[in-house]
mmCIF file of C-alpha atoms in Angstrom:
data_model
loop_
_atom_site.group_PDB
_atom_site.id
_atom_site.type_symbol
_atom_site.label_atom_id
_atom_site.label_comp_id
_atom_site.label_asym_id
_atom_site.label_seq_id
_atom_site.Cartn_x
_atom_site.Cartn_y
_atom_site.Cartn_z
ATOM 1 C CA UNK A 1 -4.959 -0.322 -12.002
ATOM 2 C CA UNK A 2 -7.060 2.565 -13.249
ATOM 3 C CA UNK A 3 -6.473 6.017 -11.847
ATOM 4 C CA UNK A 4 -9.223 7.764 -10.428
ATOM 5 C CA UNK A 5 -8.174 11.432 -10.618
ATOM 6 C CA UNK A 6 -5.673 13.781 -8.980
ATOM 7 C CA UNK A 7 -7.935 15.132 -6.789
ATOM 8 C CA UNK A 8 -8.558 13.173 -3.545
ATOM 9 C CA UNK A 9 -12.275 13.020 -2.092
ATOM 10 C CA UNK A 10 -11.481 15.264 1.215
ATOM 11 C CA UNK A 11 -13.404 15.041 4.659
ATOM 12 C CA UNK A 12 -13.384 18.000 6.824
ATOM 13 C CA UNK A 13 -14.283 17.115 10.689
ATOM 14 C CA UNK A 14 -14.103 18.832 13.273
ATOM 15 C CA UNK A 15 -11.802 17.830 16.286
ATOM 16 C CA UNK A 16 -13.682 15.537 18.577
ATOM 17 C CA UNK A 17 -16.175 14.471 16.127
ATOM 18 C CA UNK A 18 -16.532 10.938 14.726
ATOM 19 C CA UNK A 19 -15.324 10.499 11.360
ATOM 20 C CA UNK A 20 -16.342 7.623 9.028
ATOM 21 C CA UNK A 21 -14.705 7.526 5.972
ATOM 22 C CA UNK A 22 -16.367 4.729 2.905
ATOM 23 C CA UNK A 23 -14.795 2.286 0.549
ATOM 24 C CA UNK A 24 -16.769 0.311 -2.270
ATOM 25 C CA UNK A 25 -14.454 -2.340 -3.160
ATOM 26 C CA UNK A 26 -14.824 -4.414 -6.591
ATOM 27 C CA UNK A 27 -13.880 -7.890 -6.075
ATOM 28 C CA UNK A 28 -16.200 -10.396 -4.550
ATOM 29 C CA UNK A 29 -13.721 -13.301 -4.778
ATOM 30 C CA UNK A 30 -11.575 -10.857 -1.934
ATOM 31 C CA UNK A 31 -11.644 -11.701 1.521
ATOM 32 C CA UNK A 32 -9.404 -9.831 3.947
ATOM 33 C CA UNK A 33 -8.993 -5.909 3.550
ATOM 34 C CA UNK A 34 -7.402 -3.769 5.627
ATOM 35 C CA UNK A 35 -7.132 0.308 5.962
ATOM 36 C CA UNK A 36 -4.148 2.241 6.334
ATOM 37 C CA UNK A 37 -2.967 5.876 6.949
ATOM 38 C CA UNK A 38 -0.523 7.562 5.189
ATOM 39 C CA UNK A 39 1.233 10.815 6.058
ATOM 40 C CA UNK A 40 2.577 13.363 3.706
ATOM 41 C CA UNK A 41 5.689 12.109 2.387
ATOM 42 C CA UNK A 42 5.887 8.750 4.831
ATOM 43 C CA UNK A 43 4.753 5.046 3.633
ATOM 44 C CA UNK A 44 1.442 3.714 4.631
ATOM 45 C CA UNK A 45 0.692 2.568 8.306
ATOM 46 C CA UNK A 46 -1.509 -0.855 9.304
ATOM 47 C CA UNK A 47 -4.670 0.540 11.295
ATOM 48 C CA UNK A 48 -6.647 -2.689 11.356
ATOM 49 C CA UNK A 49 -8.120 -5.119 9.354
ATOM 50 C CA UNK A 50 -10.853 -7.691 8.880
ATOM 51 C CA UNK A 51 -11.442 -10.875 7.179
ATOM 52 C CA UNK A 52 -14.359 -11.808 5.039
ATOM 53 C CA UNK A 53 -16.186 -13.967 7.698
ATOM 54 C CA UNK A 54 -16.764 -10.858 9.988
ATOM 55 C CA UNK A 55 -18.952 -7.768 9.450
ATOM 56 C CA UNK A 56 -17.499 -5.396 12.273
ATOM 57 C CA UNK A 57 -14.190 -4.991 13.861
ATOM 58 C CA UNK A 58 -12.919 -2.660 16.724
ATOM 59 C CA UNK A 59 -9.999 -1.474 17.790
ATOM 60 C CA UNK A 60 -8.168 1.589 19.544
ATOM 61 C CA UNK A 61 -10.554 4.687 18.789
ATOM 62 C CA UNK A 62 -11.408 2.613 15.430
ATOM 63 C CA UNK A 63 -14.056 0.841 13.855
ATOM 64 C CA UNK A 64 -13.810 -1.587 11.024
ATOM 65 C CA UNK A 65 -17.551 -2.249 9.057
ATOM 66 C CA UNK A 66 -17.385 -4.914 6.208
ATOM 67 C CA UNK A 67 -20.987 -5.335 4.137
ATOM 68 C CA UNK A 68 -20.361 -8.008 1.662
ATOM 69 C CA UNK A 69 -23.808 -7.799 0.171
ATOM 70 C CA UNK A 70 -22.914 -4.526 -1.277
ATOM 71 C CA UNK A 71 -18.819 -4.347 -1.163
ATOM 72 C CA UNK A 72 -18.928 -1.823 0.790
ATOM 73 C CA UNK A 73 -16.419 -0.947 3.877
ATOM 74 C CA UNK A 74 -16.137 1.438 5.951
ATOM 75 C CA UNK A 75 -13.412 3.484 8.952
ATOM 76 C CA UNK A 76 -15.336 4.967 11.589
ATOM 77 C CA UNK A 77 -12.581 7.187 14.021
ATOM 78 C CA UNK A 78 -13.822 8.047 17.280
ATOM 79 C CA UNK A 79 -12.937 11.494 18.777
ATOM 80 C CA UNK A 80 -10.964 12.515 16.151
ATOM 81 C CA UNK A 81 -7.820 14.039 16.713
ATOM 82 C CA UNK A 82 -5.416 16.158 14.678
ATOM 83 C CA UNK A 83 -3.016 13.488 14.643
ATOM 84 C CA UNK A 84 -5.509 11.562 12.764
ATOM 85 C CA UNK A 85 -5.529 14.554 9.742
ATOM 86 C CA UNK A 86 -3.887 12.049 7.433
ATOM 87 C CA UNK A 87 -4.557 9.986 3.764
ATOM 88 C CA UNK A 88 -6.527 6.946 4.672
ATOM 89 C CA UNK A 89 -6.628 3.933 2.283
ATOM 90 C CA UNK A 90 -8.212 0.485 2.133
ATOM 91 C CA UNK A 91 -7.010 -1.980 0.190
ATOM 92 C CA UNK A 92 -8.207 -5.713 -0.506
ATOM 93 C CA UNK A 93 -7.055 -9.149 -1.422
ATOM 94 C CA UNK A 94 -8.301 -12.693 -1.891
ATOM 95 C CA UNK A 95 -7.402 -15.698 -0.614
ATOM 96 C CA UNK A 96 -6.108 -17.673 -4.080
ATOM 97 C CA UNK A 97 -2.706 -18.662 -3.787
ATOM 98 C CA UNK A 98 -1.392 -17.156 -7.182
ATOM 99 C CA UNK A 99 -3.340 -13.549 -5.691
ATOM 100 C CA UNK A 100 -2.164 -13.835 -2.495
ATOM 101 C CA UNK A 101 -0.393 -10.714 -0.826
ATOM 102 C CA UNK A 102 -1.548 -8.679 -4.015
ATOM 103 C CA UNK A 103 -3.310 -5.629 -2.199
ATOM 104 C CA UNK A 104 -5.228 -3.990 -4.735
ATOM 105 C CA UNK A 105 -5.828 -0.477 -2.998
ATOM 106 C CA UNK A 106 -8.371 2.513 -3.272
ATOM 107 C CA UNK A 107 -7.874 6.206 -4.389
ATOM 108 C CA UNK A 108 -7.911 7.283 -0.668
ATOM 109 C CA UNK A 109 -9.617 10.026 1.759
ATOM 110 C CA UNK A 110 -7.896 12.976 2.262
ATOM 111 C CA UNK A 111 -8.913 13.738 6.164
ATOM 112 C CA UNK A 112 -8.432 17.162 7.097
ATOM 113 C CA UNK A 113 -8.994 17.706 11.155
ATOM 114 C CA UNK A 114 -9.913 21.264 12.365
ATOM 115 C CA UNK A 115 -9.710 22.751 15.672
ATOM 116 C CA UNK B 1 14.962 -2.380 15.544
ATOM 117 C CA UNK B 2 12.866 -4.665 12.893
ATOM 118 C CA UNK B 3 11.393 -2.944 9.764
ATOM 119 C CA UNK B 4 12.082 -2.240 6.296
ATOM 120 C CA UNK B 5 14.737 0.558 4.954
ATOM 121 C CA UNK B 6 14.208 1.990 1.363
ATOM 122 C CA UNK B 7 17.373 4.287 0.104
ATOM 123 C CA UNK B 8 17.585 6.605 -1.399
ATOM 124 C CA UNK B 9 14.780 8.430 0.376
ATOM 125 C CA UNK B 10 15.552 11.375 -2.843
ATOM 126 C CA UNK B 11 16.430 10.147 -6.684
ATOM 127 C CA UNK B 12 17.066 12.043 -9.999
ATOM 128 C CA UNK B 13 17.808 10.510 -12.480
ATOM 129 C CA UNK B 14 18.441 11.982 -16.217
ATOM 130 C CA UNK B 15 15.787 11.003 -19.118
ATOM 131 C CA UNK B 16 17.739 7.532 -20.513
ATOM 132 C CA UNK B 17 19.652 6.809 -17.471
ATOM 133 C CA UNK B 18 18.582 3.648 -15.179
ATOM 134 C CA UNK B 19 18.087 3.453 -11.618
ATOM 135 C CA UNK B 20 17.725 1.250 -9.211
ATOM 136 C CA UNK B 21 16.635 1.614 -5.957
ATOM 137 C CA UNK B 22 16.916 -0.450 -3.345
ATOM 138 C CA UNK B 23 14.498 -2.204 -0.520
ATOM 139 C CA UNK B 24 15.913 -4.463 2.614
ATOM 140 C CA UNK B 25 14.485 -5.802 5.317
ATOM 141 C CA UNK B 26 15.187 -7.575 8.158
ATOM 142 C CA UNK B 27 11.240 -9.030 9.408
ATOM 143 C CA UNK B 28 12.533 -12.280 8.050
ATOM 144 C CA UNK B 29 9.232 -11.969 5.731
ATOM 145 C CA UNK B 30 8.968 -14.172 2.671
ATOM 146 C CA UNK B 31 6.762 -11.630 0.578
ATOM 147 C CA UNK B 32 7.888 -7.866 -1.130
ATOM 148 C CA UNK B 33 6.474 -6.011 -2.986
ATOM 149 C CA UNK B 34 6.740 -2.878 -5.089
ATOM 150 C CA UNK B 35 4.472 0.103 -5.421
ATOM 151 C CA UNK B 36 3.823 3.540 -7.334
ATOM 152 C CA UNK B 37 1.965 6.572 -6.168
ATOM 153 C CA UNK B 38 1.448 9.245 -8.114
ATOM 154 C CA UNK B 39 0.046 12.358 -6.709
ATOM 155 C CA UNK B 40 -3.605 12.171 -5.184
ATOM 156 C CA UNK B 41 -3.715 8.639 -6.180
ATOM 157 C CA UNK B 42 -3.783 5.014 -4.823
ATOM 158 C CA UNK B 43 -1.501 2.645 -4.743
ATOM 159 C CA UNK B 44 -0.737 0.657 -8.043
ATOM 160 C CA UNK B 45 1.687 -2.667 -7.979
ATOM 161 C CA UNK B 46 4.575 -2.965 -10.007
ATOM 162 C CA UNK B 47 6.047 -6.371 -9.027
ATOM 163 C CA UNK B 48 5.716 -9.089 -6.180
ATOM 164 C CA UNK B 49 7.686 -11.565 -4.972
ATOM 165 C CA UNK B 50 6.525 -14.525 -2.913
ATOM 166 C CA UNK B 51 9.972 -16.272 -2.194
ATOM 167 C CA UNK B 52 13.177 -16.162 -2.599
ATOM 168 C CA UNK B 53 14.207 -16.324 -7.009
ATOM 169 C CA UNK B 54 11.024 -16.095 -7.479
ATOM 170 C CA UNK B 55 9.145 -12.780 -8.812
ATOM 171 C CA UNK B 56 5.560 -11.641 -10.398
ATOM 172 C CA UNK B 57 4.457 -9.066 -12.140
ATOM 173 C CA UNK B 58 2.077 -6.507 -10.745
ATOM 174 C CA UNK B 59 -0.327 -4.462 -12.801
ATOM 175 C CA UNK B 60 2.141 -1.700 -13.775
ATOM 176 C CA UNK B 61 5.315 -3.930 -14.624
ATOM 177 C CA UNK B 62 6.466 -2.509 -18.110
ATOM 178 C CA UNK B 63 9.616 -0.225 -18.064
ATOM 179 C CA UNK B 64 10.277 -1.873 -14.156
ATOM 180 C CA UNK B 65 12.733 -4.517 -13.600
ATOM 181 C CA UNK B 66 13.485 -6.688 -10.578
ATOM 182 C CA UNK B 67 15.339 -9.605 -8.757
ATOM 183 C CA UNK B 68 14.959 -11.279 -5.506
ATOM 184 C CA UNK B 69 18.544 -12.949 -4.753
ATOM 185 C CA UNK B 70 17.968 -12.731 -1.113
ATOM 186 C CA UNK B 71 15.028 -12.845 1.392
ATOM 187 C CA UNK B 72 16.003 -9.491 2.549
ATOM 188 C CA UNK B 73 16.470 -7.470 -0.395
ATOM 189 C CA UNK B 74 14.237 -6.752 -3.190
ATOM 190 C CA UNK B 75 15.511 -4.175 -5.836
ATOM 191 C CA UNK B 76 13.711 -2.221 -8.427
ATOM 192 C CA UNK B 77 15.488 -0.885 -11.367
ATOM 193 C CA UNK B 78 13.370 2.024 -13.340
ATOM 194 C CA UNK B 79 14.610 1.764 -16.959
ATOM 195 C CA UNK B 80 14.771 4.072 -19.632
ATOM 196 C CA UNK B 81 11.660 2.479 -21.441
ATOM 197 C CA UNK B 82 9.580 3.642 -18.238
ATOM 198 C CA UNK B 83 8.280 6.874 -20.477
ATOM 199 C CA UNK B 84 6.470 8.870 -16.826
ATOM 200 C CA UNK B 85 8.835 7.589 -13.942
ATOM 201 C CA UNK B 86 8.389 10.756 -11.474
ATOM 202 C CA UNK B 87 6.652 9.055 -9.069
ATOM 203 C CA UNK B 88 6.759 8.060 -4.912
ATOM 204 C CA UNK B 89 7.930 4.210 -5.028
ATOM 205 C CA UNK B 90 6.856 2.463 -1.958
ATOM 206 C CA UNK B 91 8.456 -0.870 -0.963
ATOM 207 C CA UNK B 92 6.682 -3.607 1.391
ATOM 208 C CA UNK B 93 7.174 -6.792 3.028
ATOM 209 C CA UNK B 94 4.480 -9.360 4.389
ATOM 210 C CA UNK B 95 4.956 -12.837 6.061
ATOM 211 C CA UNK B 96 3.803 -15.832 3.180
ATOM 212 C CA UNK B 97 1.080 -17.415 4.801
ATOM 213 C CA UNK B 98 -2.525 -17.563 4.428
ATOM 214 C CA UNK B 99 -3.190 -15.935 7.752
ATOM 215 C CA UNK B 100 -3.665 -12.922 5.716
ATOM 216 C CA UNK B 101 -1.524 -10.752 7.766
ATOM 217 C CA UNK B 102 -0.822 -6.698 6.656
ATOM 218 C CA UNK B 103 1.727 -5.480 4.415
ATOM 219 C CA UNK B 104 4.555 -3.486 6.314
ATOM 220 C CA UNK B 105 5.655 -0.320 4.018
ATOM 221 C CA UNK B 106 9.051 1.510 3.847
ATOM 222 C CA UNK B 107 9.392 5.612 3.826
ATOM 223 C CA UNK B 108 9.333 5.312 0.256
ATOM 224 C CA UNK B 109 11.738 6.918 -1.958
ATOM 225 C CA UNK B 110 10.548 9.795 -4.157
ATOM 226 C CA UNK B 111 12.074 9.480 -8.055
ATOM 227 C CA UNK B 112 12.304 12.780 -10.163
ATOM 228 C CA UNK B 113 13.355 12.933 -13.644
ATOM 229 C CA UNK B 114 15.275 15.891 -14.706
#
């Protein structure tokens, strides 16, 4: 994998606002991707995910937006809370057997929530 | 409770010395896999393993060994020919199917050389 830097892109929002943090991804043979969180010094958490043959997916204060036409996906949080200050990464993989279960992530979003 | 335990959460190890570090769990999942992170970065894979015997290597595998004797335990040794292995090693599990269901990730344990 190539390294991208050791400083994070960071998004400041403000509590309540809706946050969207972007992902270009570089495979067009991948088909599912999902985004996790990751707090300091804890492993990454599942936050949703989305397969190739959808373009939007919603969940609990979360949005999911897959463009295929220009690899591009994207989190949208709604209301955002402090709890939600976190790392947030989306990662991809394709459906081939031999590539299966090999989630190739991104450098992550630092989100930084403030009162 | 179901889920996957990484020990030691804390590892130094001496420049030459191996370590291993060790990854169970008990989702009954057929997939691991092993990860570094290295500050402000992504994720990069070091090894896989689909079943049981069976391993792959990831993009990072030199200076990284492992084995998969059991479904619920999936090892990996840093060696001494790992030249930069200060790093946060994450461990994960997945069910083997083509459902394309998420990866579940340990705490990670954090490896220092001294």
């Amino acid at each position: 994998g190539e390294s991208v830097g050791l400083h994070l892109p960071t998004l400041s929002v403000q509590e309540g606002d809706n946050s969207i943090i972007n992902c270009a991804y570089s495979n067009s043979a991948s088909d599912y991707f999902i985004w996790y969180k990751q707090e300091s010094g804890k492993g990454p958490q599942f936050i949703i995910d989305i397969r190739s043959n959808m373009d939007k997916r919603q969940g609990q204060r979360v949005t999911v937006l897959l463009n295929k036409t220009v690899k591009h996906l994207s989190l949208q949080i709604a209301a955002t809370q402090p709890g939600d200050s976190a790392v947030y990464f989306c990662a991809e993989s394709s459906m081939t057997t031999d590539s299966w279960g090999k989630l190739q992530f991104g450098a992550g979003t630092q989100v930084v929530v403030t009162p | 409770d179901g889920g996957i335990t990484q020990s030691p959460k804390y590892l130094f190890r001496k420049e030459g010395q191996n370590v291993t570090l060790s990854c169970e769990q008990n989702l009954n999942h057929d997939a691991m896999y092993w990860y570094r992170q290295d500050p402000g970065q992504g994720l990069r894979l070091i090894y896989y393993s689909q079943i049981v015997n069976d391993f792959q290597k990831g993009d990072i595998a030199e200076g990284y060994s492992v084995s998969r004797e059991k479904k619920e335990s999936f090892p990996l040794t840093v060696t001494s020919a790992q030249k930069n292995p200060t790093a946060f090693y994450l461990c994960a599990s997945s069910p083997f199917n083509r459902g394309h269901t998420e990866a579940f990730f340990g705490q990670g344990t954090r490896l220092t050389v001294v």
